[in-house]
Amino acid sequence: MSAQPLSAAAEKSTEEDPLPSPRPPAGTRAGAAAGNSRFRRAVRENLAAYLFLAAGVLCFALFSWYPIVRGVLLGFQQVTFAEPARWVGLDNFRRLFDDPLFLTAWQNTGYFTLLALVLGFAAPFATAVVLNELRHGRPYLRMTVYLPVMLPPIVTMLLWRQFYDPGPGLFNTVLETLRLPAQQWLESENLAMVSLVLVSTWANMGTTTLIYLAALGGIPGELYEAAELDGASIRQRLWHVTIPQMRFILMITLLLQVIGTMQVFVEPFVLTGGGPDDATVTVLLLLYRYAFVYNDFGLASAMSTLLFVVLGLFSVVYLRLTRSKG
Amino acid sequence: MPGISRRQVLGSATAAALALALTACGGSGSSPSGVDKDGVVTISVNGMPAKTQAVDRANFLEDVKVFEKSHPKIRIDAREGQMDPKTFAAKLAGGQLEDVYYVYFTDPAGLIQRRQAADISKYVGEVPFFEDIDPALMKVFKDAGGRTYGLPTGNYSLGLLYNRALFTKAGLDPAKPPVTWEEVRTAAKKISALGDGTVGYADYSKNNQGGWHLTSWIYSMGGDVATRQDGRWKAAFDSEAGHKALQALHDMRWTDKSMGTRQLLEIADVQKMMGSGKLGMYMAGPDNIPTIVKQFEREYAEYGLAALPGTATLGGGDGFMFNPKASPEKIKAGLQWVQWKYLRSPEREAVDSKRAKAAGVPIGLPQPRLLAGEAQAEIDKIHDQYANTPVENYQPFIERNAQVETKVEPPNAQQLYTILDGVMQSVLTKKDADIDALLAEAAKKADVVLASVK
């Protein structure tokens, strides 16, 4: 494919100046003048584009970048909003480390992420592969899988709270029908986190499944045909064709999954409030308490800065690993 | 061809829109004191009921009109909502916080410490009935130096709310509710024995509400949650009272099985259980009754209220504080509004009670009681005259509550409640919970939180 001119300006410049003079040396008056006039011409000719760009940049700066920078700064300040913020250095971070729940929150978040990877990463992939193999009813099932995503999170949580009810809840009714012992889904320290992961997986797997389905649709059919001709079984086709072809999309969803699950909040907030006995206190739930229960925005910002750094580090390490393997 | 190109039009439009958006971010044109050229001061106040509470809202707006008529130099800019910790700081930072804002008793200490409320000591002397306000309630709005930052407008103390029909059904006398925890336990057992998902007694254990109620449990057992020793606050719940409170909960939950199977409950869950007629008793203030009646379309006659068993109970309430950036003119006007609307003279109380009775708003609940002495006695008489709730159902509360000491919330209450939530959860969700170990561990955590209290 031949290279295309990048802009109207580039196109025009080649038309008007078929033999461009050598570029004047930088720093000379002539060079500066030529540079200035080229810059002015480029600005003039693309004014509307720059204005549109400026609007976007301004919105990002105002609503995304500024809050991030301000958030990091708040982590080093004592903030009341009634008076000017006071710099306290690393005090907020020291107080964080003194909080007995700090470590618990990180451990719980790590545990949730791990469980969510085991369940939440495999489930949509398996569902997508099964859906892709179906001959009939695929659109209907695809919509069914996506349906939970369309429910408002609070509705999902309340629905699942009914399912988990240790008395007449759906799950315990099913267990009792099967003559199995009823469980304390949300009230047991061992089961509470698993129960939250189940809700989260159910509620979010629709989007990932659709991404996988799209990726599966992009795998050339000839590869499967060749594999079938070679006598490959379903498992072998999955292992040698599907997974290698989807490696990139799997890596991206894994990264997004880790970043998403480490920010788990709604599930423990609505279903367990962090209990029983702090077994489901997550980083974001603790951060919420700092900010909106204790009104300590310095502490909350320090916590969010730490989370930001951890996720940032993870992303960098992960991207480097995948690049070197790629 | 000369003229304006489409690109230029679009560009100019974008620039104009941006410029407009940016200029729109500018401040309003009112003067900092809030007083206009005619000497009229406008104050923003919250606490206006939502549109869904049509009667309450109409009464509120009517009050605003009447107040403005009798106070021609004050205009009220009424806003919905109350003090919400989720938006409070953002409103304060963005200059959107009302001049007069609603708070719960848990908030003033922190707001005063963070200087997020105005010192109104200079102005309160002029407030009618100020001297009559119950000193225990005023204490909530004062700092260690005795400066005043707000006024109370409501109060409660936790008692025992019960379903009279379930009492009768279980063979208990609804006119004689339990007065000891042992009797509560016995009654809970009988009520849960009715079956069909009926729960004898329920309690909270989530979102800091477990800690809040456990504090009241410990008070009732004669203990404390935090005490001051040599000028420093220390956790005090790792005590005999703390042990007895948790043991009672543990026994009802696991031995008697009278607390149902579902735990990690909060106020809305328990009110729903009570509203659906499936709950016998729970710890609550009188203000819970109208909430349940309204929300679940029940009758006042269905509910009774008893004082909390034991020697003490937890008290709380609400009030109004002032924006730290409010001008003296606004503070003075705001004080007049709060006094006129909430700390009413007996004359105003009579007008309000008559109107409330006609609109079906409950009159005759045993609390709030904001004033002390003669003023309150007069108001009580007016309430008796217009009562539209079955006051005899609250007699067990009124008779014994005077003997039960009302204690305020501990310092850094929310942080302590978070810690105590965990204790409450363990006892209600683990049959083999080690109460002593739980208390000792929680006390260690609480000492860290209390170390920062000045």
Short mmCIF file of C-alpha atoms in Angstrom, two decimals, chain A residues 73-298:
data_model
loop_
_atom_site.label_atom_id
_atom_site.label_comp_id
_atom_site.label_asym_id
_atom_site.label_seq_id
_atom_site.Cartn_x
_atom_site.Cartn_y
_atom_site.Cartn_z
CA LEU A 73 -1.42 16.43 45.65
CA LEU A 74 -4.24 15.97 48.17
CA GLY A 75 -2.47 12.82 49.34
CA PHE A 76 0.26 15.05 50.76
CA GLN A 77 -2.08 17.60 52.30
CA GLN A 78 -4.48 17.95 55.17
CA VAL A 79 -7.69 19.07 53.54
CA THR A 80 -10.81 20.54 55.12
CA PHE A 81 -12.02 22.68 52.17
CA ALA A 82 -12.94 25.33 54.73
CA GLU A 83 -9.37 26.60 54.91
CA PRO A 84 -6.41 26.41 52.54
CA ALA A 85 -4.93 22.90 52.37
CA ARG A 86 -1.88 22.35 54.58
CA TRP A 87 1.14 20.34 53.41
CA VAL A 88 1.81 17.41 55.70
CA GLY A 89 4.42 15.52 53.66
CA LEU A 90 4.13 11.78 54.10
CA ASP A 91 1.89 11.99 57.18
CA ASN A 92 -1.18 10.63 55.39
CA PHE A 93 0.81 7.66 54.13
CA ARG A 94 2.17 6.99 57.64
CA ARG A 95 -1.37 7.09 59.01
CA LEU A 96 -2.45 4.68 56.30
CA PHE A 97 0.19 2.16 57.30
CA ASP A 98 -0.88 2.54 60.94
CA ASP A 99 -4.47 1.62 60.11
CA PRO A 100 -4.98 -2.02 61.08
CA LEU A 101 -7.40 -2.41 58.17
CA PHE A 102 -4.91 -1.19 55.55
CA LEU A 103 -3.17 -4.52 55.09
CA THR A 104 -6.43 -6.44 55.37
CA ALA A 105 -7.92 -4.33 52.58
CA TRP A 106 -5.01 -5.04 50.24
CA GLN A 107 -5.03 -8.73 51.06
CA ASN A 108 -8.77 -8.93 50.48
CA THR A 109 -8.46 -7.04 47.20
CA GLY A 110 -5.68 -9.35 46.06
CA TYR A 111 -7.80 -12.35 46.99
CA PHE A 112 -10.80 -10.96 45.12
CA THR A 113 -8.64 -10.28 42.04
CA LEU A 114 -7.22 -13.78 42.14
CA LEU A 115 -10.64 -15.38 42.48
CA ALA A 116 -12.03 -13.10 39.79
CA LEU A 117 -9.23 -14.18 37.45
CA VAL A 118 -9.88 -17.85 38.07
CA LEU A 119 -13.63 -17.49 37.61
CA GLY A 120 -14.13 -14.27 35.73
CA PHE A 121 -11.42 -14.79 33.15
CA ALA A 122 -12.26 -18.34 32.21
CA ALA A 123 -16.06 -18.14 32.27
CA PRO A 124 -16.59 -15.60 29.45
CA PHE A 125 -14.01 -17.33 27.27
CA ALA A 126 -15.66 -20.70 27.71
CA THR A 127 -19.09 -19.15 27.12
CA ALA A 128 -17.89 -17.40 23.97
CA VAL A 129 -16.36 -20.61 22.57
CA VAL A 130 -19.57 -22.55 23.26
CA LEU A 131 -21.76 -19.81 21.77
CA ASN A 132 -19.52 -19.65 18.72
CA GLU A 133 -19.95 -23.37 18.11
CA LEU A 134 -23.73 -23.24 18.29
CA ARG A 135 -25.69 -23.64 15.08
CA HIS A 136 -29.08 -22.40 16.41
CA GLY A 137 -30.30 -19.74 18.82
CA ARG A 138 -26.97 -17.91 18.92
CA PRO A 139 -28.42 -14.35 18.80
CA TYR A 140 -30.91 -15.18 21.55
CA LEU A 141 -28.26 -16.71 23.81
CA ARG A 142 -25.86 -13.87 23.08
CA MET A 143 -28.49 -11.42 24.28
CA THR A 144 -29.19 -13.55 27.34
CA VAL A 145 -25.51 -13.55 28.27
CA TYR A 146 -25.36 -9.78 27.81
CA LEU A 147 -28.59 -9.09 29.73
CA PRO A 148 -26.99 -8.79 33.22
CA VAL A 149 -24.72 -6.01 31.94
CA MET A 150 -27.80 -3.95 31.14
CA LEU A 151 -29.15 -4.22 34.69
CA PRO A 152 -28.23 -1.34 36.98
CA PRO A 153 -25.55 -2.64 39.42
CA ILE A 154 -27.73 -1.97 42.46
CA VAL A 155 -30.54 -4.10 41.00
CA THR A 156 -28.06 -6.91 40.35
CA MET A 157 -26.80 -6.71 43.93
CA LEU A 158 -30.26 -6.74 45.48
CA LEU A 159 -31.30 -9.62 43.24
CA TRP A 160 -28.30 -11.65 44.31
CA ARG A 161 -28.88 -10.79 47.93
CA GLN A 162 -32.20 -12.56 47.61
CA PHE A 163 -30.45 -15.53 45.97
CA TYR A 164 -27.96 -15.67 48.83
CA ASP A 165 -30.51 -15.29 51.61
CA PRO A 166 -29.58 -18.01 54.12
CA GLY A 167 -33.26 -18.63 54.88
CA PRO A 168 -35.53 -18.89 51.86
CA GLY A 169 -32.87 -17.84 49.30
CA LEU A 170 -32.70 -19.47 45.88
CA PHE A 171 -29.31 -21.13 46.36
CA ASN A 172 -30.12 -22.67 49.71
CA THR A 173 -33.49 -23.85 48.44
CA VAL A 174 -31.71 -25.62 45.58
CA LEU A 175 -29.14 -27.11 47.96
CA GLU A 176 -31.86 -28.34 50.30
CA THR A 177 -33.73 -29.89 47.37
CA LEU A 178 -30.53 -31.77 46.55
CA ARG A 179 -30.28 -32.74 50.24
CA LEU A 180 -27.09 -30.73 50.61
CA PRO A 181 -26.38 -28.53 53.64
CA ALA A 182 -27.51 -24.89 53.39
CA GLN A 183 -24.71 -22.32 53.29
CA GLN A 184 -24.15 -18.93 54.89
CA TRP A 185 -23.19 -17.35 51.57
CA LEU A 186 -22.51 -13.82 52.70
CA GLU A 187 -22.30 -14.43 56.44
CA SER A 188 -19.43 -16.91 56.39
CA GLU A 189 -15.88 -15.56 56.40
CA ASN A 190 -14.78 -18.32 54.01
CA LEU A 191 -17.62 -17.99 51.54
CA ALA A 192 -18.31 -14.25 51.51
CA MET A 193 -15.56 -13.29 49.07
CA VAL A 194 -16.34 -16.19 46.73
CA SER A 195 -19.98 -15.12 46.77
CA LEU A 196 -19.00 -11.56 45.80
CA VAL A 197 -16.85 -12.84 42.94
CA LEU A 198 -19.75 -14.91 41.64
CA VAL A 199 -21.99 -11.85 41.53
CA SER A 200 -19.31 -9.75 39.89
CA THR A 201 -18.59 -12.42 37.27
CA TRP A 202 -22.27 -12.87 36.47
CA ALA A 203 -22.81 -9.15 36.20
CA ASN A 204 -19.81 -8.34 34.03
CA MET A 205 -19.07 -11.34 31.86
CA GLY A 206 -21.48 -10.26 29.09
CA THR A 207 -19.19 -7.56 27.73
CA THR A 208 -16.10 -9.76 27.75
CA THR A 209 -18.04 -12.59 26.12
CA LEU A 210 -19.08 -10.29 23.27
CA ILE A 211 -15.46 -9.17 22.79
CA TYR A 212 -14.35 -12.81 22.63
CA LEU A 213 -17.17 -13.66 20.24
CA ALA A 214 -16.08 -10.84 17.93
CA ALA A 215 -12.48 -12.05 18.12
CA LEU A 216 -13.56 -15.65 17.45
CA GLY A 217 -15.48 -14.44 14.40
CA GLY A 218 -12.25 -12.94 13.07
CA ILE A 219 -10.32 -16.22 13.11
CA PRO A 220 -10.01 -17.43 9.50
CA GLY A 221 -12.19 -20.49 8.92
CA GLU A 222 -9.43 -22.08 6.81
CA LEU A 223 -7.36 -22.63 9.92
CA TYR A 224 -10.09 -24.79 11.46
CA GLU A 225 -10.69 -26.56 8.16
CA ALA A 226 -6.98 -27.39 7.88
CA ALA A 227 -6.93 -28.57 11.47
CA GLU A 228 -10.00 -30.72 10.90
CA LEU A 229 -8.39 -32.23 7.80
CA ASP A 230 -5.38 -33.06 9.95
CA GLY A 231 -7.75 -34.87 12.30
CA ALA A 232 -7.53 -32.40 15.19
CA SER A 233 -10.07 -32.93 17.96
CA ILE A 234 -12.16 -30.08 19.42
CA ARG A 235 -9.73 -29.71 22.31
CA GLN A 236 -6.75 -29.66 19.93
CA ARG A 237 -8.43 -27.05 17.71
CA LEU A 238 -9.09 -24.93 20.77
CA TRP A 239 -5.53 -25.29 22.01
CA HIS A 240 -3.67 -24.95 18.71
CA VAL A 241 -5.90 -22.59 16.72
CA THR A 242 -8.33 -20.62 18.89
CA ILE A 243 -6.12 -19.70 21.84
CA PRO A 244 -3.03 -18.69 19.78
CA GLN A 245 -5.23 -16.61 17.48
CA MET A 246 -6.84 -14.88 20.42
CA ARG A 247 -3.67 -14.41 22.43
CA PHE A 248 -3.59 -10.64 22.03
CA ILE A 249 -7.24 -10.07 22.93
CA LEU A 250 -6.89 -12.45 25.90
CA MET A 251 -3.93 -10.45 27.18
CA ILE A 252 -5.79 -7.18 26.85
CA THR A 253 -8.86 -8.49 28.66
CA LEU A 254 -6.65 -9.99 31.37
CA LEU A 255 -5.06 -6.60 31.95
CA LEU A 256 -8.44 -4.86 32.00
CA GLN A 257 -9.79 -7.56 34.30
CA VAL A 258 -6.99 -7.02 36.83
CA ILE A 259 -7.40 -3.24 36.71
CA GLY A 260 -11.18 -3.56 37.01
CA THR A 261 -11.30 -6.13 39.78
CA MET A 262 -8.75 -4.32 41.92
CA GLN A 263 -11.26 -1.47 42.03
CA VAL A 264 -14.08 -3.65 43.33
CA PHE A 265 -16.51 -1.59 45.41
CA VAL A 266 -20.24 -2.00 44.72
CA GLU A 267 -20.37 -5.70 45.62
CA PRO A 268 -18.91 -5.46 49.13
CA PHE A 269 -20.54 -2.08 49.75
CA VAL A 270 -24.06 -3.34 49.07
CA LEU A 271 -23.87 -7.00 50.00
CA THR A 272 -21.57 -7.27 53.00
CA GLY A 273 -20.48 -3.76 54.04
CA GLY A 274 -16.98 -5.22 54.37
CA GLY A 275 -18.02 -8.03 56.70
CA PRO A 276 -18.16 -10.56 58.14
CA ASP A 277 -15.33 -9.54 60.43
CA ASP A 278 -13.66 -7.39 57.73
CA ALA A 279 -13.35 -10.38 55.38
CA THR A 280 -14.58 -8.34 52.40
CA VAL A 281 -13.12 -4.90 53.15
CA THR A 282 -11.47 -3.92 49.87
CA VAL A 283 -9.13 -1.06 49.03
CA LEU A 284 -11.90 0.99 47.44
CA LEU A 285 -14.34 0.32 50.26
CA LEU A 286 -11.75 1.52 52.79
CA LEU A 287 -11.01 4.52 50.58
CA TYR A 288 -14.73 5.31 50.49
CA ARG A 289 -14.88 5.18 54.28
CA TYR A 290 -11.89 7.52 54.60
CA ALA A 291 -13.45 10.04 52.23
CA PHE A 292 -17.16 9.90 52.90
CA VAL A 293 -17.57 8.44 56.37
CA TYR A 294 -14.57 9.96 58.14
CA ASN A 295 -14.40 12.99 55.79
CA ASP A 296 -10.61 12.64 55.59
CA PHE A 297 -9.84 13.44 51.98
CA GLY A 298 -6.07 13.56 52.54
#
